[in-house]
Coordinates of C-alpha atoms in Angstrom, one line a residue:
X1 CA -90.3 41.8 93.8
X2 CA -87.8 42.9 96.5
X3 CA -88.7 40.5 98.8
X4 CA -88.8 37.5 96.1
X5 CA -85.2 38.7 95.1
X6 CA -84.3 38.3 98.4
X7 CA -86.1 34.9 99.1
X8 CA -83.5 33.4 96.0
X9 CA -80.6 35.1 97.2
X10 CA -80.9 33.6 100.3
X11 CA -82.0 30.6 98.7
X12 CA -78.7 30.0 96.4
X13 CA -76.1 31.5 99.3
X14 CA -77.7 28.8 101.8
X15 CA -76.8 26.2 98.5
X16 CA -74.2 27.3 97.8
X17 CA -73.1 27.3 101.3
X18 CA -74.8 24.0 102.0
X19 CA -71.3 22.4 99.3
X20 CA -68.5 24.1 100.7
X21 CA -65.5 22.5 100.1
X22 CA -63.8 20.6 103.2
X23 CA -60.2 18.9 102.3
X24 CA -59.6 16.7 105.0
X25 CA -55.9 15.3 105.3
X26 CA -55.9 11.5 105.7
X27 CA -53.1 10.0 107.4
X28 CA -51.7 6.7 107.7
X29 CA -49.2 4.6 108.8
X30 CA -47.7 3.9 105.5
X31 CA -47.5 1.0 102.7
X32 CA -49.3 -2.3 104.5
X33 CA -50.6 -5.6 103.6
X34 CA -54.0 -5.6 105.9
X35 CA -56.6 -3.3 107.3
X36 CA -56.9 -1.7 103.9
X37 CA -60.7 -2.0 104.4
X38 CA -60.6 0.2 107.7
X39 CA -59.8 2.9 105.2
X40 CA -62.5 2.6 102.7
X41 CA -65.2 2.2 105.3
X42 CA -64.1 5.5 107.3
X43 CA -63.7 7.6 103.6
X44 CA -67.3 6.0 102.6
X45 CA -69.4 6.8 105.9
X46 CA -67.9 10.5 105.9
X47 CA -68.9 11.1 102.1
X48 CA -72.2 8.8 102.9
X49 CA -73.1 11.6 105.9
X50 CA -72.0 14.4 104.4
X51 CA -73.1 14.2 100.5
X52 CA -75.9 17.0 100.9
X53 CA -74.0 19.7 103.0
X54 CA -69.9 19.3 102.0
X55 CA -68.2 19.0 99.2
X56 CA -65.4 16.9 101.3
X57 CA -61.8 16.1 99.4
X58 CA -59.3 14.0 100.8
X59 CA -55.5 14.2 100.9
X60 CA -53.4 11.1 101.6
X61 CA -50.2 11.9 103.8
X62 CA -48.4 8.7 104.0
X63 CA -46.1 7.9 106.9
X64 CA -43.1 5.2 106.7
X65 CA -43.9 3.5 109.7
X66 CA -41.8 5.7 112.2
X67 CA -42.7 8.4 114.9
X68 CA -40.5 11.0 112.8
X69 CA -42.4 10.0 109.9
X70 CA -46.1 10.1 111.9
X71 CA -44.9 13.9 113.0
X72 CA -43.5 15.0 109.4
X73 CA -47.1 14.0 108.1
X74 CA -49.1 15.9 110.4
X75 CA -47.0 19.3 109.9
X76 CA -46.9 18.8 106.4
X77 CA -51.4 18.3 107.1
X78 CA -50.9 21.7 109.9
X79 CA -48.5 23.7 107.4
X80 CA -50.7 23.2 104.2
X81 CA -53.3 26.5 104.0
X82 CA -55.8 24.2 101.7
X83 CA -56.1 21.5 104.4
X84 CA -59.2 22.5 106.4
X85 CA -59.2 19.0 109.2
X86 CA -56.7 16.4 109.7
X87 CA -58.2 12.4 110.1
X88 CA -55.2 9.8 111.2
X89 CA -56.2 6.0 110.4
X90 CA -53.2 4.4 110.7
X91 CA -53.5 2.6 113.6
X92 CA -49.6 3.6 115.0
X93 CA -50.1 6.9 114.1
X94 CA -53.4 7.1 116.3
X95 CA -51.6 5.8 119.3
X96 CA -48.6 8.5 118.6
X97 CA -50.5 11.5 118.0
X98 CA -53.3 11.1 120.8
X99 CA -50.6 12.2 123.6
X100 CA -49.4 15.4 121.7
X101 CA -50.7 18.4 123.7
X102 CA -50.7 20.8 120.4
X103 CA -53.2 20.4 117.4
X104 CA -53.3 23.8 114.9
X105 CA -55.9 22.3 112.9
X106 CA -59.7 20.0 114.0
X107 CA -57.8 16.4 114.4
X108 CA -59.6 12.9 114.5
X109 CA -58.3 10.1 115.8
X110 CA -60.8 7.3 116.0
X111 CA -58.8 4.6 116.1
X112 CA -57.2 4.8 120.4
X113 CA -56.9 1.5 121.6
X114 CA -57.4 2.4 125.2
X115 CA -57.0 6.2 126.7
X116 CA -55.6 4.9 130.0
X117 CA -53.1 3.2 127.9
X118 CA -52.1 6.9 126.3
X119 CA -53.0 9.2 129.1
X120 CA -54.9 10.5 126.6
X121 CA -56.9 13.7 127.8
X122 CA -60.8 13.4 129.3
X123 CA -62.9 16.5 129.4
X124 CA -66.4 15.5 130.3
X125 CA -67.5 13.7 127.0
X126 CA -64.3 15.3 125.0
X127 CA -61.3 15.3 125.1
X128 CA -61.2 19.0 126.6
X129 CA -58.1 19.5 124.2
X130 CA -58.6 22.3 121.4
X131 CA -58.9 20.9 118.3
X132 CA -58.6 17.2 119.1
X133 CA -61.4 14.2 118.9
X134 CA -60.4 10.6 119.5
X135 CA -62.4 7.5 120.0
X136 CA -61.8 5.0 122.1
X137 CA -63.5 2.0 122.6
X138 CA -63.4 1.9 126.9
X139 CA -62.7 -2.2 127.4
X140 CA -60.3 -2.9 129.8
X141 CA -57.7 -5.4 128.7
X142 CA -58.6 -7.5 131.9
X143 CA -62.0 -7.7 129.9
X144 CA -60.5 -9.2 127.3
X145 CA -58.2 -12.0 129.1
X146 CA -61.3 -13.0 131.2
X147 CA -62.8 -13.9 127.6
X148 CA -59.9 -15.6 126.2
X149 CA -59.2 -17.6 129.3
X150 CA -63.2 -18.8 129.3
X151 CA -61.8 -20.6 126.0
X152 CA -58.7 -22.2 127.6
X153 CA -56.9 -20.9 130.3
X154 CA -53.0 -20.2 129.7
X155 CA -50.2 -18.8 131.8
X156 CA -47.6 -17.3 129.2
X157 CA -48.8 -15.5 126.5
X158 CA -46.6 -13.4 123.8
X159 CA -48.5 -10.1 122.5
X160 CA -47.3 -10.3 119.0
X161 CA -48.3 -6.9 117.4
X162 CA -46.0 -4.1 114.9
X163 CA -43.4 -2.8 116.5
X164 CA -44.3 0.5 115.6
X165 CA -47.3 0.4 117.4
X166 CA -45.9 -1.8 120.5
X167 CA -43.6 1.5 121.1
X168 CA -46.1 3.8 120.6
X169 CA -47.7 2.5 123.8
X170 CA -45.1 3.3 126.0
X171 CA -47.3 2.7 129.2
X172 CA -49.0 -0.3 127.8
X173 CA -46.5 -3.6 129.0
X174 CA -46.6 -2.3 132.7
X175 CA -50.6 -1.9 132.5
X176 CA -51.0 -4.9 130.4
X177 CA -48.9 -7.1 132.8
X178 CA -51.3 -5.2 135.9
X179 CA -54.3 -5.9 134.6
X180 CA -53.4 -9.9 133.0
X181 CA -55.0 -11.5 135.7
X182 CA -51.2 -13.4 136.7
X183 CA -50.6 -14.3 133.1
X184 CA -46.9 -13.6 132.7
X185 CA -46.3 -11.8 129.2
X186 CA -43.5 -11.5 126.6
X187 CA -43.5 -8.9 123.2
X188 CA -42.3 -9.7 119.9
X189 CA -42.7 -6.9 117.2
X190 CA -42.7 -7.2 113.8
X191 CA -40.4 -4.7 112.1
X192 CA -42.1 -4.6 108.4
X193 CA -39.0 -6.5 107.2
X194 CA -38.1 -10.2 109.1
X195 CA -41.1 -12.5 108.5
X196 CA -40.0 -15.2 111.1
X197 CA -42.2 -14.2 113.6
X198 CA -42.4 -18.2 114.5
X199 CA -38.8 -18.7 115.3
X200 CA -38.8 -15.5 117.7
X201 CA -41.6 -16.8 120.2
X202 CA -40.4 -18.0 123.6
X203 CA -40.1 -21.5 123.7
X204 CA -42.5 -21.9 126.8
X205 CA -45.1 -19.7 125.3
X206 CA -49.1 -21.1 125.8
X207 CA -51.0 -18.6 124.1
X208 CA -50.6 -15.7 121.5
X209 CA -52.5 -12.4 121.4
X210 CA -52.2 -10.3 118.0
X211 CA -52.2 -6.9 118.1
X212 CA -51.9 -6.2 114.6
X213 CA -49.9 -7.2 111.7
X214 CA -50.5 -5.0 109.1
X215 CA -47.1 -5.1 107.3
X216 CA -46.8 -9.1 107.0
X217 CA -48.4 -10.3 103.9
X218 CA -51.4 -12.0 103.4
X219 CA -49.8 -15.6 102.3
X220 CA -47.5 -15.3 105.4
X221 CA -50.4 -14.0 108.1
X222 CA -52.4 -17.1 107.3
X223 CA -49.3 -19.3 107.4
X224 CA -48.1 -18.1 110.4
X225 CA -51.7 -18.9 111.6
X226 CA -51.6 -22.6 110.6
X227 CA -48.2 -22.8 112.1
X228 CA -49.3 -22.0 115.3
X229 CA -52.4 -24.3 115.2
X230 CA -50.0 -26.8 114.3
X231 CA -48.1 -25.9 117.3
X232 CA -51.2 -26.8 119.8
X233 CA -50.4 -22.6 120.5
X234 CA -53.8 -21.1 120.9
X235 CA -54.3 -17.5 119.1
X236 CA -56.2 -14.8 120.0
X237 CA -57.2 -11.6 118.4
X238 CA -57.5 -8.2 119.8
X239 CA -57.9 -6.8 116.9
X240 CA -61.2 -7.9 115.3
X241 CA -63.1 -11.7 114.3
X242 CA -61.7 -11.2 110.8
X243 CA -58.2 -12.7 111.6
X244 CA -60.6 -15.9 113.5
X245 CA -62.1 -16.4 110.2
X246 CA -58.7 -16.5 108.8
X247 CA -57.2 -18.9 111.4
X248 CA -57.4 -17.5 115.1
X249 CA -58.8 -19.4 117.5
X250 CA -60.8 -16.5 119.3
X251 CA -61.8 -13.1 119.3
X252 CA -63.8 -10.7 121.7
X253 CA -63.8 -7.6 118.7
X254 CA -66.2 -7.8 115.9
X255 CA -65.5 -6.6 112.4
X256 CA -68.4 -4.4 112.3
X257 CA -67.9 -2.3 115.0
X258 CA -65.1 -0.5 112.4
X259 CA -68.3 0.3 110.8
X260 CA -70.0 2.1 113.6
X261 CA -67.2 2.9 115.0
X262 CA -66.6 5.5 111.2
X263 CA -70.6 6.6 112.1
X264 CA -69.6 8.0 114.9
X265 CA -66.4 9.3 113.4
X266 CA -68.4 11.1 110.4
X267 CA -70.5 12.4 112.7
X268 CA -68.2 14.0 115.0
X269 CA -66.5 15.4 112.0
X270 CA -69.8 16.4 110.8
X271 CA -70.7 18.5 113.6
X272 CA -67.2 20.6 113.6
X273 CA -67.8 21.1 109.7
X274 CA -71.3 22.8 111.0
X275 CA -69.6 25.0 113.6
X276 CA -69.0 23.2 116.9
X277 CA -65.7 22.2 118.6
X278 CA -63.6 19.1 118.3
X279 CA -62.8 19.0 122.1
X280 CA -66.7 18.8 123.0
X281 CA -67.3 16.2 120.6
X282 CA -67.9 12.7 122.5
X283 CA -64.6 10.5 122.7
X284 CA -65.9 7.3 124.4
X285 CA -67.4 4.6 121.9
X286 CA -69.2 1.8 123.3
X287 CA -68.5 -1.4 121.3
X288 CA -70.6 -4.2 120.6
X289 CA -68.0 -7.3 122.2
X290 CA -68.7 -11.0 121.2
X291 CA -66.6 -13.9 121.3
X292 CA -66.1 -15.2 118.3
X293 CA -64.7 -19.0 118.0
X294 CA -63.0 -21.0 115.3
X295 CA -64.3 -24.2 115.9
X296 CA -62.1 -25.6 112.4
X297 CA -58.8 -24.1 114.8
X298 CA -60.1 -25.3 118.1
X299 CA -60.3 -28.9 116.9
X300 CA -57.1 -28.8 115.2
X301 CA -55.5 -27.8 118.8
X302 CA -57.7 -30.7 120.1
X303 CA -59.4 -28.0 122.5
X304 CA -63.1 -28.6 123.6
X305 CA -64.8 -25.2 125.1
X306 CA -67.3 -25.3 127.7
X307 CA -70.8 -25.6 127.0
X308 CA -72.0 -22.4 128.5
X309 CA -69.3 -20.6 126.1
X310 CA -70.1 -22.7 123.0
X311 CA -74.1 -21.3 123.9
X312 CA -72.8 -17.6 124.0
X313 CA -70.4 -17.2 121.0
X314 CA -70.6 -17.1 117.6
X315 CA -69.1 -20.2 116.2
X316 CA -67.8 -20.4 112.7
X317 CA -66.8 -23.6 110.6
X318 CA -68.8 -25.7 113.5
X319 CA -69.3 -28.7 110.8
X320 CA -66.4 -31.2 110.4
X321 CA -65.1 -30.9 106.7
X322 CA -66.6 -34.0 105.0
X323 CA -64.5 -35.8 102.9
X324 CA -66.8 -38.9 102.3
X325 CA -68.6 -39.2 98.6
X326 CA -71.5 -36.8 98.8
X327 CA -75.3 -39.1 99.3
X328 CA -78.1 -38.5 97.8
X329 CA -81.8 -39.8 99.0
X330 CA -81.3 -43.1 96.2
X331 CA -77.6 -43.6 96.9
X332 CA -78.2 -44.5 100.5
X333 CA -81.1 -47.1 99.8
X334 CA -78.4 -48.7 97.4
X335 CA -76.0 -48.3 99.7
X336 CA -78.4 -49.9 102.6
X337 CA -79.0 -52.6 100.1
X338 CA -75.7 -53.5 99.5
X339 CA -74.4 -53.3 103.0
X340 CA -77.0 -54.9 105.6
X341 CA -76.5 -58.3 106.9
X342 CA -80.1 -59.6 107.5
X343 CA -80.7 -59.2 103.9
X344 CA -77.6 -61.7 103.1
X345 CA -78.7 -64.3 105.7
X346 CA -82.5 -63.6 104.2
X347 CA -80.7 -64.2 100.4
X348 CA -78.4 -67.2 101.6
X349 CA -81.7 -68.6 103.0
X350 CA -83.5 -68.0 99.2
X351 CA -80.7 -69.4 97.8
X352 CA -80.8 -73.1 99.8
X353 CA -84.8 -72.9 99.8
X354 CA -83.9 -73.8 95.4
X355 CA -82.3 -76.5 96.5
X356 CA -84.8 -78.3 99.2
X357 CA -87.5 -77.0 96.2
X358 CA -85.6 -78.8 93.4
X359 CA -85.1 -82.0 95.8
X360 CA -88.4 -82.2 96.8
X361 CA -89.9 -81.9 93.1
X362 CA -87.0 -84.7 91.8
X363 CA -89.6 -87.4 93.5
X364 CA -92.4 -86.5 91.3
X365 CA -90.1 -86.8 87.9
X366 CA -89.4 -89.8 85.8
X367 CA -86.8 -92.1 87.5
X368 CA -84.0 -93.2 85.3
X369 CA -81.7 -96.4 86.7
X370 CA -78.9 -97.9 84.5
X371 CA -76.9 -100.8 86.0
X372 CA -74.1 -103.4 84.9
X373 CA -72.1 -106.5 86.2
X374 CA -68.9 -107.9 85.3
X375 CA -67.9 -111.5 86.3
X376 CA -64.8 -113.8 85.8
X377 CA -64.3 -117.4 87.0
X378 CA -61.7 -119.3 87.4
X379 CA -60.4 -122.2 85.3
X380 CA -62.3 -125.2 86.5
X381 CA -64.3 -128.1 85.4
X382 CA -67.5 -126.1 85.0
X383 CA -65.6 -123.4 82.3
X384 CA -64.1 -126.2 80.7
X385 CA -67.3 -128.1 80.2
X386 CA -68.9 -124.6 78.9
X387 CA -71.6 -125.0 81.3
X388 CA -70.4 -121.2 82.5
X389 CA -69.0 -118.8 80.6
X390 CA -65.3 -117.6 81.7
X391 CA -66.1 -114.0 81.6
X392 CA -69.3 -113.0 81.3
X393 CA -70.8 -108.9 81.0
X394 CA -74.9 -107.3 81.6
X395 CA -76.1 -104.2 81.8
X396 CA -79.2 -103.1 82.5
X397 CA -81.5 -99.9 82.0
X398 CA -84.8 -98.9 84.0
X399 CA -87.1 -96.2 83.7
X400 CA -89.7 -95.6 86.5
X401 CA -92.6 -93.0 86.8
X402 CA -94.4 -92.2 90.3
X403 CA -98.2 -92.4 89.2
X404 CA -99.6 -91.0 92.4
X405 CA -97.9 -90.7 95.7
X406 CA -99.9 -88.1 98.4
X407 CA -96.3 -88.1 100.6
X408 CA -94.5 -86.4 97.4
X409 CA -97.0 -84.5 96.3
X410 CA -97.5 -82.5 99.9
X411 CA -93.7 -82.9 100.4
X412 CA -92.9 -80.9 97.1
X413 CA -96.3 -78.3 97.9
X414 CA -94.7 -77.7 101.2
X415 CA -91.6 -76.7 100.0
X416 CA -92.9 -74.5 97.4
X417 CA -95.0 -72.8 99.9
X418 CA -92.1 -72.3 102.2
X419 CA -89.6 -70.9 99.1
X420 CA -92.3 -68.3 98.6
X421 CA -92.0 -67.3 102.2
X422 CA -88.5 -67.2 102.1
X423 CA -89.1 -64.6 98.9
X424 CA -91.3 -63.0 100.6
X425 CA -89.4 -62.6 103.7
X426 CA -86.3 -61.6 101.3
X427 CA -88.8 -58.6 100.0
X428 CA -89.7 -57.4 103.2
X429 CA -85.8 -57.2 104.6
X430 CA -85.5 -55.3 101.7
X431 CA -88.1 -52.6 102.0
X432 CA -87.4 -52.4 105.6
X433 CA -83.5 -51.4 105.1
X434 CA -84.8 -48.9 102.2
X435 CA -87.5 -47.4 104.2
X436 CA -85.1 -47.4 107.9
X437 CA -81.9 -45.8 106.1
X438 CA -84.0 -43.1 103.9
X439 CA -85.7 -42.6 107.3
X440 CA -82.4 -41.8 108.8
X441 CA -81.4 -40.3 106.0
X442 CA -84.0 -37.7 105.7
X443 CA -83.9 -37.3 110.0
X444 CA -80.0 -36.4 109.8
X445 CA -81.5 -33.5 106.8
X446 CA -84.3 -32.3 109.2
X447 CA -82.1 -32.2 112.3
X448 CA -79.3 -30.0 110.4
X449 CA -82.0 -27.6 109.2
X450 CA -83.6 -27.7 112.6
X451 CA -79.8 -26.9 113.9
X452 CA -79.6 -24.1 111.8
X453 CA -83.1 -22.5 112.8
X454 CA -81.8 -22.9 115.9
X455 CA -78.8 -21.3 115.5
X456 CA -80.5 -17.9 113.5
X457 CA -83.1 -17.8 116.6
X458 CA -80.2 -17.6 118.7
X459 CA -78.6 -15.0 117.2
X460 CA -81.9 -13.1 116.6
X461 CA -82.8 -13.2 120.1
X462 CA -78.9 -11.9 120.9
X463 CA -79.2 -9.4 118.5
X464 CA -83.1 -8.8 119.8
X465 CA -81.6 -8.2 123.7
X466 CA -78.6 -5.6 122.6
X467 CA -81.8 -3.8 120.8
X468 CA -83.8 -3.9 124.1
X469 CA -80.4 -2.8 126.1
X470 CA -79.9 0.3 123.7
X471 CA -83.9 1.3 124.0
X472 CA -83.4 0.7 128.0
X473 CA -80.0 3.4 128.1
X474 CA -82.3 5.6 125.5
X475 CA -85.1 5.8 127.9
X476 CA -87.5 4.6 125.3
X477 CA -88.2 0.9 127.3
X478 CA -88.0 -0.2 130.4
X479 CA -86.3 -3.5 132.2
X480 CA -89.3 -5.8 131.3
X481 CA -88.0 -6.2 127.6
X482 CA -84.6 -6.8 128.7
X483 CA -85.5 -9.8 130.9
X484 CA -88.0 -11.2 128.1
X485 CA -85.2 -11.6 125.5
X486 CA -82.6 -12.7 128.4
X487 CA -85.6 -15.6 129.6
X488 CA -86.1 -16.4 125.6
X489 CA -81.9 -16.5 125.4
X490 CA -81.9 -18.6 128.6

């Protein structure tokens, strides 16, 4: 009995244990129009990993776009007794709080742009700071400009980003400009307030970078977009393929690395809630980068990538908006009917054949003649004597029937013969422009869906080699699978 007692004691303290409650501070950046999303997937892979150990609440701490702001938030998070961890997700706020060098309370920052940008702190895998994790994703931005100039190569680009978050990177013009590759850059910020961001770009500008526009609304973001198309100004994202979708022309940052980038969060998180230290948690995330294109943007800015680029990214709206009337397998053989010359000249040539037909029978049929005379003399001894009329009228009528003539008969049998050639010959131009334009109808069909197999064997085989590449840096594969799926990609 004693020891049964003690097996469900330990039993419901390990439960009980197993749901303590965690309130974890949330703060962000403050009221914004886009990356609302970042925030729900961050909240929903924390509670997702967590469900069967924590009972985790969350505490919004809203900024107002500011440093003072960003600091009054996290000392309102540090001050609070209740507040067990402190998670920042607005993307200013990361960039502001990562170079602090006090944190009272486990902090999480997973949203750094680049640690060399910050000088934020390296410890091994962590951050070697007490109490802080970050996550950076370590791409150099020369990376990135060597992607964007594979799609067109410009020399003056404008970084247009938040302001906020352009001086929250104190270091990152002078690096930026360092690591451009000789592409001379300009900043324009948006202040949460003006909206002309189109008036305010230098006048010799060749290509735009955004760096994140959070607080210009949705109806302007995709205006400003088209504007820029418009303006044969290329646009490129460093934020993620979700603004190419919207209207960018490129982007090397995909969507769903925010995704795995809140795994990793939740599990760093995870493992301070179980005992361990934020500092020795890992603060290096290695994204998955692909260059997306808009091919809809790229063809209103009359730009033609290079095949080998075309072959490695992932295109979106490749096929030419069709404004035509839609065709179905009967509509084109009417439409073939309608439209192909050889079957006019094969008609026209039906149509005279009646007529040599008709002539030719018209010697076999009953012949009618009607004739008449008229004839007036002049006054003379043979009028006078009534030996000839003065005037004098006849008409005459004649009906004649061929009885047998061999020349006629053949003449009128030929041409009948030759009229149902001409039918005949009328038939076949026909079915030949039915069966050639449903032909081509139905090979334009099969090449798309061949194009599209194509294209989902592609990206399977991609998606196939970064599987072999993770196995090879786990240790579970060798090489060999690598240079299969590189040879199939090939």
């Amino acid at each position: 009995m004693f020891v049964s007692a003690i097996a469900v004691l330990a039993l419901l303290v390990g439960t009980a244990s197993a749901q303590d409650r965690i309130s974890v501070a949330v703060v962000t950046d403050g009221p914004q129009f886009q990356l609302d999303e970042v925030y729900d997937v961050f909240l929903e892979e924390l509670l997702a990993l967590t469900v069967n150990e924590f009972d985790v609440e969350f505490t919004d701490l809203a900024a107002d776009w500011s440093t003072e702001s960003v600091d009054s938030a996290l000392q309102s998070a540090y001050l609070d007794p209740d507040i067990d961890m402190v998670l920042v997700l607005g993307f200013a706020a990361n960039q502001l709080a990562v170079s602090k060098t006090q944190f009272p309370k486990p902090t999480f920052l997973p949203l750094v742009f680049n640690p060399d940008l910050l000088d934020a702190p390296v410890a091994g895998n962590g951050s070697g700071r007490p109490n802080l994790n970050y996550l950076a994703d370590n791409v150099p931005f020369r990376d990135d400009m060597a992607s964007f100039q594979r799609v067109t190569p410009f020399e003056k680009a404008v970084i247009l980003s938040d302001a906020v978050i352009i001086a929250s990177i104190p270091r990152g013009p002078s690096i930026i400009r360092a690591q451009g590759g000789g592409v001379e850059f300009s900043f324009v910020g948006h202040d949460g307030v003006n909206h002309d961001l189109l008036s305010r770009l230098p006048a010799d500008a060749d290509a735009v970078l955004l760096g994140g526009l959070p607080r210009l609304p949705p109806q302007l973001f995709d205006a400003l977009l088209a504007d820029l198309a418009e303006r044969k100004l290329p646009v490129f994202s460093l934020v993620s393929d979700a603004e190419v979708r919207r209207g960018a022309l490129a982007s090397d940052a995909i969507q769903t690395d925010f995704r795995r980038l809140a795994r990793r969060n939740a599990l760093n998180m995870q493992a301070v809630m179980l005992g361990e230290r934020a500092e020795d948690q890992p603060v290096v995330y290695r994204g998955k980068r692909e260059l997306t294109i808009n091919m809809a943007t790229a063809r209103t800015l009359d730009l033609s990538p290079r095949f080998d680029v075309l072959s490695e990214a992932e295109l979106l709206n490749i096929q030419v908006a069709e404004d035509g009337p839609a065709l179905s397998l009967e509509s084109v053989a009417r439409l073939a009917l309608q439209q192909n010359l050889d079957l006019a000249v094969s008609a026209f040539d039906v149509a005279i054949g009646e007529q040599s037909v008709t002539g030719a029978r018209a010697n076999l049929l009953p012949q009618i003649g009607v004739g008449g005379s008229y004839t007036a003399r002049r006054n003379s001894v043979l009028t006078r004597s009534s030996a000839f009329p003065e005037r004098a009228t006849a008409g005459v009528v004649t009906l004649d029937q061929l009885v047998y003539s061999e020349t006629a008969r053949s003449g009128y049998q030929q041409e009948v013969l030759l009229q149902d050639g001409r039918v005949a010959r009328l038939d076949q131009v026909k079915l030949d422009s039915v069966l050639e334009s449903t032909t081509a109808y139905l090979q334009a069909l099969r090449a798309q869906n061949q194009l599209i197999i194509q294209r989902e064997n592609l990206a399977l085989t991609k998606s196939n080699l970064d599987l072999a590449r993770d196995r090879v840096r786990a240790g579970s594969a060798s090489n060999a699978d690598v240079f299969r799926w590189e040879a199939s990609l090939a």
